[in-house]
Amino acid sequence: DAGVIQSPRHEVTEMGQEVTLRCKPISGHNSLFWYRQTMMRGLELLIYFNNNVPIDDSGMPEDRFSAKMPNASFSTLKIQPSEPRDSAVYFCASSSLAGEVTGELFFGEGSRLTVL
Amino acid sequence: GDSVTQMEGPVTLSEEAFLTINCTYTATGYPSLFWYVQYPGEGLQLLLKATKADDKGSNKGFEATYRKETTSFHLEKGSVQVSDSAVYFCALRTSGTYKYIFGTGTRLKVLA
């Protein structure tokens, strides 16, 4: 079975440009998470969707960040305008939280963003 | 709030050495506990888990026991290999919630 699929794997852009990261969760999973990983702050939860609805976006840094999940098989994380401090690895993860108590998270391979 | 504290890295060991990575937690409810591993250039993947006190999770020679009395979930392996070099994350999730709380990660480097 395919895992969580993220694109692009690497993105290099200039400050001020719009960046869109994409995620396809595992089929049948009802929960989707976006995380950001940096050396300074480790792994940070940005936003959590359940059944395509944003439940908690308190981790989104500021209004420059937005996320959508138009259907159960696709999500985007957009940064507009991008800044050098947004440089990080962005992970998408999905899970089936309804039925399983332990609710393992399945991570994608990440999108490494570099903003010059 | 809930939190996870794990030992600072990096940890550097010779092949076949014994590994311990300490993890302690603070939680208001009854959490499930996890160890995730991140190999270079990859996402995190579940290594093992335990859902209640005294449970032992194990996988690929790694073990961790859920100790409620000491609020700990230390990761151990009797004989590490070069291929175990990675970053290890301790995490918890309180039952009935969606939030996973991750530790800061411990980098392990195993030398041949």
PDB file of N, CA and C in Angstrom, chain A residues 25-92:
ATOM      1  N   PRO A  25      -2.893  11.709   1.887  1.00  0.00           N
ATOM      2  CA  PRO A  25      -2.833  10.800   3.034  1.00  0.00           C
ATOM      3  C   PRO A  25      -3.118   9.364   2.614  1.00  0.00           C
ATOM      4  N   ILE A  26      -2.920   8.463   3.539  1.00  0.00           N
ATOM      5  CA  ILE A  26      -3.233   7.061   3.299  1.00  0.00           C
ATOM      6  C   ILE A  26      -4.745   6.907   3.169  1.00  0.00           C
ATOM      7  N   SER A  27      -5.154   6.148   2.178  1.00  0.00           N
ATOM      8  CA  SER A  27      -6.572   5.951   1.933  1.00  0.00           C
ATOM      9  C   SER A  27      -7.255   5.348   3.159  1.00  0.00           C
ATOM     10  N   GLY A  28      -8.373   5.953   3.545  1.00  0.00           N
ATOM     11  CA  GLY A  28      -9.119   5.451   4.692  1.00  0.00           C
ATOM     12  C   GLY A  28      -8.796   6.150   5.999  1.00  0.00           C
ATOM     13  N   HIS A  29      -7.712   6.886   6.027  1.00  0.00           N
ATOM     14  CA  HIS A  29      -7.383   7.640   7.237  1.00  0.00           C
ATOM     15  C   HIS A  29      -8.243   8.883   7.325  1.00  0.00           C
ATOM     16  N   ASN A  30      -8.724   9.180   8.531  1.00  0.00           N
ATOM     17  CA  ASN A  30      -9.625  10.306   8.683  1.00  0.00           C
ATOM     18  C   ASN A  30      -8.978  11.520   9.353  1.00  0.00           C
ATOM     19  N   SER A  31      -7.715  11.383   9.724  1.00  0.00           N
ATOM     20  CA  SER A  31      -7.034  12.495  10.395  1.00  0.00           C
ATOM     21  C   SER A  31      -5.756  12.839   9.647  1.00  0.00           C
ATOM     22  N   LEU A  32      -5.505  14.134   9.520  1.00  0.00           N
ATOM     23  CA  LEU A  32      -4.317  14.590   8.817  1.00  0.00           C
ATOM     24  C   LEU A  32      -3.657  15.712   9.601  1.00  0.00           C
ATOM     25  N   PHE A  33      -2.350  15.634   9.678  1.00  0.00           N
ATOM     26  CA  PHE A  33      -1.564  16.595  10.445  1.00  0.00           C
ATOM     27  C   PHE A  33      -0.488  17.194   9.537  1.00  0.00           C
ATOM     28  N   TRP A  34      -0.214  18.475   9.727  1.00  0.00           N
ATOM     29  CA  TRP A  34       0.963  19.110   9.132  1.00  0.00           C
ATOM     30  C   TRP A  34       1.917  19.492  10.270  1.00  0.00           C
ATOM     31  N   TYR A  35       3.166  19.070  10.125  1.00  0.00           N
ATOM     32  CA  TYR A  35       4.203  19.398  11.094  1.00  0.00           C
ATOM     33  C   TYR A  35       5.327  20.153  10.387  1.00  0.00           C
ATOM     34  N   ARG A  36       6.053  20.921  11.177  1.00  0.00           N
ATOM     35  CA  ARG A  36       7.261  21.590  10.690  1.00  0.00           C
ATOM     36  C   ARG A  36       8.420  21.153  11.578  1.00  0.00           C
ATOM     37  N   GLN A  37       9.544  20.835  10.969  1.00  0.00           N
ATOM     38  CA  GLN A  37      10.712  20.394  11.726  1.00  0.00           C
ATOM     39  C   GLN A  37      11.892  21.310  11.439  1.00  0.00           C
ATOM     40  N   THR A  38      12.438  21.884  12.494  1.00  0.00           N
ATOM     41  CA  THR A  38      13.653  22.694  12.385  1.00  0.00           C
ATOM     42  C   THR A  38      14.619  22.266  13.481  1.00  0.00           C
ATOM     43  N   MET A  39      15.874  22.597  13.297  1.00  0.00           N
ATOM     44  CA  MET A  39      16.867  22.266  14.312  1.00  0.00           C
ATOM     45  C   MET A  39      16.568  22.992  15.610  1.00  0.00           C
ATOM     46  N   MET A  40      16.120  24.239  15.493  1.00  0.00           N
ATOM     47  CA  MET A  40      15.933  25.051  16.698  1.00  0.00           C
ATOM     48  C   MET A  40      14.729  24.624  17.514  1.00  0.00           C
ATOM     49  N   ARG A  41      13.622  24.308  16.831  1.00  0.00           N
ATOM     50  CA  ARG A  41      12.366  24.079  17.563  1.00  0.00           C
ATOM     51  C   ARG A  41      11.868  22.645  17.470  1.00  0.00           C
ATOM     52  N   GLY A  42      12.596  21.788  16.789  1.00  0.00           N
ATOM     53  CA  GLY A  42      12.172  20.404  16.699  1.00  0.00           C
ATOM     54  C   GLY A  42      10.929  20.253  15.855  1.00  0.00           C
ATOM     55  N   LEU A  43      10.045  19.341  16.280  1.00  0.00           N
ATOM     56  CA  LEU A  43       8.844  19.012  15.516  1.00  0.00           C
ATOM     57  C   LEU A  43       7.661  19.786  16.092  1.00  0.00           C
ATOM     58  N   GLU A  44       7.069  20.641  15.259  1.00  0.00           N
ATOM     59  CA  GLU A  44       5.950  21.470  15.700  1.00  0.00           C
ATOM     60  C   GLU A  44       4.690  21.108  14.913  1.00  0.00           C
ATOM     61  N   LEU A  45       3.595  20.949  15.622  1.00  0.00           N
ATOM     62  CA  LEU A  45       2.314  20.721  14.950  1.00  0.00           C
ATOM     63  C   LEU A  45       1.772  22.055  14.449  1.00  0.00           C
ATOM     64  N   LEU A  46       1.488  22.112  13.158  1.00  0.00           N
ATOM     65  CA  LEU A  46       0.949  23.339  12.570  1.00  0.00           C
ATOM     66  C   LEU A  46      -0.582  23.313  12.563  1.00  0.00           C
ATOM     67  N   ILE A  47      -1.145  22.226  12.055  1.00  0.00           N
ATOM     68  CA  ILE A  47      -2.593  22.161  11.916  1.00  0.00           C
ATOM     69  C   ILE A  47      -3.027  20.713  11.885  1.00  0.00           C
ATOM     70  N   TYR A  48      -4.244  20.477  12.370  1.00  0.00           N
ATOM     71  CA  TYR A  48      -4.822  19.137  12.415  1.00  0.00           C
ATOM     72  C   TYR A  48      -6.205  19.177  11.775  1.00  0.00           C
ATOM     73  N   PHE A  49      -6.444  18.229  10.853  1.00  0.00           N
ATOM     74  CA  PHE A  49      -7.752  18.063  10.213  1.00  0.00           C
ATOM     75  C   PHE A  49      -8.354  16.734  10.662  1.00  0.00           C
ATOM     76  N   ASN A  50      -9.652  16.736  10.887  1.00  0.00           N
ATOM     77  CA  ASN A  50     -10.368  15.491  11.115  1.00  0.00           C
ATOM     78  C   ASN A  50     -11.555  15.452  10.164  1.00  0.00           C
ATOM     79  N   ASN A  51     -11.656  14.385   9.391  1.00  0.00           N
ATOM     80  CA  ASN A  51     -12.714  14.285   8.386  1.00  0.00           C
ATOM     81  C   ASN A  51     -12.775  15.540   7.503  1.00  0.00           C
ATOM     82  N   ASN A  52     -11.621  16.003   7.094  1.00  0.00           N
ATOM     83  CA  ASN A  52     -11.423  17.129   6.172  1.00  0.00           C
ATOM     84  C   ASN A  52     -11.685  18.491   6.798  1.00  0.00           C
ATOM     85  N   VAL A  53     -12.016  18.531   8.057  1.00  0.00           N
ATOM     86  CA  VAL A  53     -12.343  19.802   8.715  1.00  0.00           C
ATOM     87  C   VAL A  53     -11.177  20.219   9.602  1.00  0.00           C
ATOM     88  N   PRO A  54     -10.713  21.470   9.500  1.00  0.00           N
ATOM     89  CA  PRO A  54      -9.627  21.912  10.397  1.00  0.00           C
ATOM     90  C   PRO A  54     -10.139  22.007  11.829  1.00  0.00           C
ATOM     91  N   ILE A  55      -9.479  21.284  12.715  1.00  0.00           N
ATOM     92  CA  ILE A  55      -9.902  21.231  14.110  1.00  0.00           C
ATOM     93  C   ILE A  55      -9.040  22.140  14.981  1.00  0.00           C
ATOM     94  N   ASP A  56      -7.762  22.166  14.689  1.00  0.00           N
ATOM     95  CA  ASP A  56      -6.844  22.937  15.516  1.00  0.00           C
ATOM     96  C   ASP A  56      -5.766  23.545  14.615  1.00  0.00           C
ATOM     97  N   ASP A  57      -5.803  24.841  14.452  1.00  0.00           N
ATOM     98  CA  ASP A  57      -4.770  25.519  13.660  1.00  0.00           C
ATOM     99  C   ASP A  57      -3.946  26.456  14.532  1.00  0.00           C
ATOM    100  N   SER A  58      -3.946  26.207  15.812  1.00  0.00           N
ATOM    101  CA  SER A  58      -3.249  27.105  16.732  1.00  0.00           C
ATOM    102  C   SER A  58      -1.739  27.114  16.520  1.00  0.00           C
ATOM    103  N   GLY A  59      -1.226  26.110  15.850  1.00  0.00           N
ATOM    104  CA  GLY A  59       0.204  26.056  15.582  1.00  0.00           C
ATOM    105  C   GLY A  59       0.646  26.773  14.331  1.00  0.00           C
ATOM    106  N   MET A  60      -0.290  27.254  13.548  1.00  0.00           N
ATOM    107  CA  MET A  60       0.069  27.977  12.330  1.00  0.00           C
ATOM    108  C   MET A  60       0.734  29.293  12.742  1.00  0.00           C
ATOM    109  N   PRO A  61       1.935  29.527  12.244  1.00  0.00           N
ATOM    110  CA  PRO A  61       2.730  30.652  12.747  1.00  0.00           C
ATOM    111  C   PRO A  61       2.061  32.014  12.595  1.00  0.00           C
ATOM    112  N   GLU A  62       1.482  32.273  11.486  1.00  0.00           N
ATOM    113  CA  GLU A  62       0.890  33.589  11.236  1.00  0.00           C
ATOM    114  C   GLU A  62       0.027  33.505   9.985  1.00  0.00           C
ATOM    115  N   ASP A  63      -0.552  34.645   9.652  1.00  0.00           N
ATOM    116  CA  ASP A  63      -1.509  34.657   8.547  1.00  0.00           C
ATOM    117  C   ASP A  63      -0.888  34.302   7.198  1.00  0.00           C
ATOM    118  N   ARG A  64       0.403  34.303   7.109  1.00  0.00           N
ATOM    119  CA  ARG A  64       1.038  33.937   5.849  1.00  0.00           C
ATOM    120  C   ARG A  64       0.845  32.456   5.535  1.00  0.00           C
ATOM    121  N   PHE A  65       0.523  31.691   6.568  1.00  0.00           N
ATOM    122  CA  PHE A  65       0.331  30.254   6.409  1.00  0.00           C
ATOM    123  C   PHE A  65      -1.159  29.938   6.323  1.00  0.00           C
ATOM    124  N   SER A  66      -1.501  29.063   5.379  1.00  0.00           N
ATOM    125  CA  SER A  66      -2.870  28.579   5.288  1.00  0.00           C
ATOM    126  C   SER A  66      -2.852  27.127   4.840  1.00  0.00           C
ATOM    127  N   ALA A  67      -3.859  26.381   5.243  1.00  0.00           N
ATOM    128  CA  ALA A  67      -3.948  24.972   4.868  1.00  0.00           C
ATOM    129  C   ALA A  67      -5.384  24.642   4.505  1.00  0.00           C
ATOM    130  N   LYS A  68      -5.509  23.740   3.543  1.00  0.00           N
ATOM    131  CA  LYS A  68      -6.830  23.304   3.106  1.00  0.00           C
ATOM    132  C   LYS A  68      -6.844  21.796   2.948  1.00  0.00           C
ATOM    133  N   MET A  69      -8.033  21.254   3.063  1.00  0.00           N
ATOM    134  CA  MET A  69      -8.224  19.831   2.786  1.00  0.00           C
ATOM    135  C   MET A  69      -9.556  19.706   2.057  1.00  0.00           C
ATOM    136  N   PRO A  70      -9.563  19.890   0.753  1.00  0.00           N
ATOM    137  CA  PRO A  70     -10.827  19.899  -0.009  1.00  0.00           C
ATOM    138  C   PRO A  70     -11.526  18.548  -0.067  1.00  0.00           C
ATOM    139  N   ASN A  71     -10.754  17.470   0.104  1.00  0.00           N
ATOM    140  CA  ASN A  71     -11.359  16.133   0.137  1.00  0.00           C
ATOM    141  C   ASN A  71     -10.468  15.198   0.943  1.00  0.00           C
ATOM    142  N   ALA A  72     -10.911  13.993   1.114  1.00  0.00           N
ATOM    143  CA  ALA A  72     -10.225  13.061   2.009  1.00  0.00           C
ATOM    144  C   ALA A  72      -8.872  12.604   1.483  1.00  0.00           C
ATOM    145  N   SER A  73      -8.561  12.896   0.230  1.00  0.00           N
ATOM    146  CA  SER A  73      -7.326  12.372  -0.339  1.00  0.00           C
ATOM    147  C   SER A  73      -6.317  13.453  -0.702  1.00  0.00           C
ATOM    148  N   PHE A  74      -6.551  14.686  -0.233  1.00  0.00           N
ATOM    149  CA  PHE A  74      -5.642  15.746  -0.653  1.00  0.00           C
ATOM    150  C   PHE A  74      -5.648  16.903   0.332  1.00  0.00           C
ATOM    151  N   SER A  75      -4.448  17.409   0.613  1.00  0.00           N
ATOM    152  CA  SER A  75      -4.336  18.591   1.463  1.00  0.00           C
ATOM    153  C   SER A  75      -3.191  19.454   0.934  1.00  0.00           C
ATOM    154  N   THR A  76      -3.305  20.746   1.158  1.00  0.00           N
ATOM    155  CA  THR A  76      -2.235  21.668   0.798  1.00  0.00           C
ATOM    156  C   THR A  76      -1.887  22.558   1.973  1.00  0.00           C
ATOM    157  N   LEU A  77      -0.628  22.931   2.020  1.00  0.00           N
ATOM    158  CA  LEU A  77      -0.136  23.927   2.968  1.00  0.00           C
ATOM    159  C   LEU A  77       0.509  25.030   2.127  1.00  0.00           C
ATOM    160  N   LYS A  78       0.001  26.242   2.295  1.00  0.00           N
ATOM    161  CA  LYS A  78       0.476  27.346   1.467  1.00  0.00           C
ATOM    162  C   LYS A  78       1.126  28.412   2.340  1.00  0.00           C
ATOM    163  N   ILE A  79       2.210  28.945   1.837  1.00  0.00           N
ATOM    164  CA  ILE A  79       2.894  30.056   2.519  1.00  0.00           C
ATOM    165  C   ILE A  79       2.984  31.204   1.510  1.00  0.00           C
ATOM    166  N   GLN A  80       2.401  32.316   1.877  1.00  0.00           N
ATOM    167  CA  GLN A  80       2.380  33.465   0.986  1.00  0.00           C
ATOM    168  C   GLN A  80       2.334  34.756   1.801  1.00  0.00           C
ATOM    169  N   PRO A  81       3.335  35.612   1.709  1.00  0.00           N
ATOM    170  CA  PRO A  81       4.613  35.419   1.041  1.00  0.00           C
ATOM    171  C   PRO A  81       5.584  34.640   1.920  1.00  0.00           C
ATOM    172  N   SER A  82       6.495  33.938   1.308  1.00  0.00           N
ATOM    173  CA  SER A  82       7.468  33.166   2.076  1.00  0.00           C
ATOM    174  C   SER A  82       8.600  34.062   2.577  1.00  0.00           C
ATOM    175  N   GLU A  83       9.198  33.635   3.682  1.00  0.00           N
ATOM    176  CA  GLU A  83      10.318  34.351   4.292  1.00  0.00           C
ATOM    177  C   GLU A  83      11.428  33.347   4.607  1.00  0.00           C
ATOM    178  N   PRO A  84      12.675  33.814   4.701  1.00  0.00           N
ATOM    179  CA  PRO A  84      13.780  32.883   5.001  1.00  0.00           C
ATOM    180  C   PRO A  84      13.560  32.068   6.268  1.00  0.00           C
ATOM    181  N   ARG A  85      12.903  32.627   7.272  1.00  0.00           N
ATOM    182  CA  ARG A  85      12.674  31.893   8.524  1.00  0.00           C
ATOM    183  C   ARG A  85      11.663  30.762   8.361  1.00  0.00           C
ATOM    184  N   ASP A  86      11.030  30.660   7.219  1.00  0.00           N
ATOM    185  CA  ASP A  86      10.125  29.540   6.952  1.00  0.00           C
ATOM    186  C   ASP A  86      10.885  28.310   6.480  1.00  0.00           C
ATOM    187  N   SER A  87      12.167  28.443   6.240  1.00  0.00           N
ATOM    188  CA  SER A  87      12.973  27.313   5.785  1.00  0.00           C
ATOM    189  C   SER A  87      12.928  26.207   6.831  1.00  0.00           C
ATOM    190  N   ALA A  88      12.539  25.022   6.394  1.00  0.00           N
ATOM    191  CA  ALA A  88      12.331  23.904   7.318  1.00  0.00           C
ATOM    192  C   ALA A  88      11.955  22.680   6.490  1.00  0.00           C
ATOM    193  N   VAL A  89      11.789  21.574   7.183  1.00  0.00           N
ATOM    194  CA  VAL A  89      11.184  20.397   6.557  1.00  0.00           C
ATOM    195  C   VAL A  89       9.741  20.312   7.049  1.00  0.00           C
ATOM    196  N   TYR A  90       8.832  20.220   6.116  1.00  0.00           N
ATOM    197  CA  TYR A  90       7.408  20.163   6.432  1.00  0.00           C
ATOM    198  C   TYR A  90       6.924  18.734   6.203  1.00  0.00           C
ATOM    199  N   PHE A  91       6.340  18.172   7.251  1.00  0.00           N
ATOM    200  CA  PHE A  91       5.840  16.804   7.177  1.00  0.00           C
ATOM    201  C   PHE A  91       4.320  16.788   7.227  1.00  0.00           C
ATOM    202  N   CYS A  92       3.767  15.912   6.433  1.00  0.00           N
ATOM    203  CA  CYS A  92       2.357  15.580   6.513  1.00  0.00           C
ATOM    204  C   CYS A  92       2.270  14.187   7.141  1.00  0.00           C
TER     205      CYS A  92
END
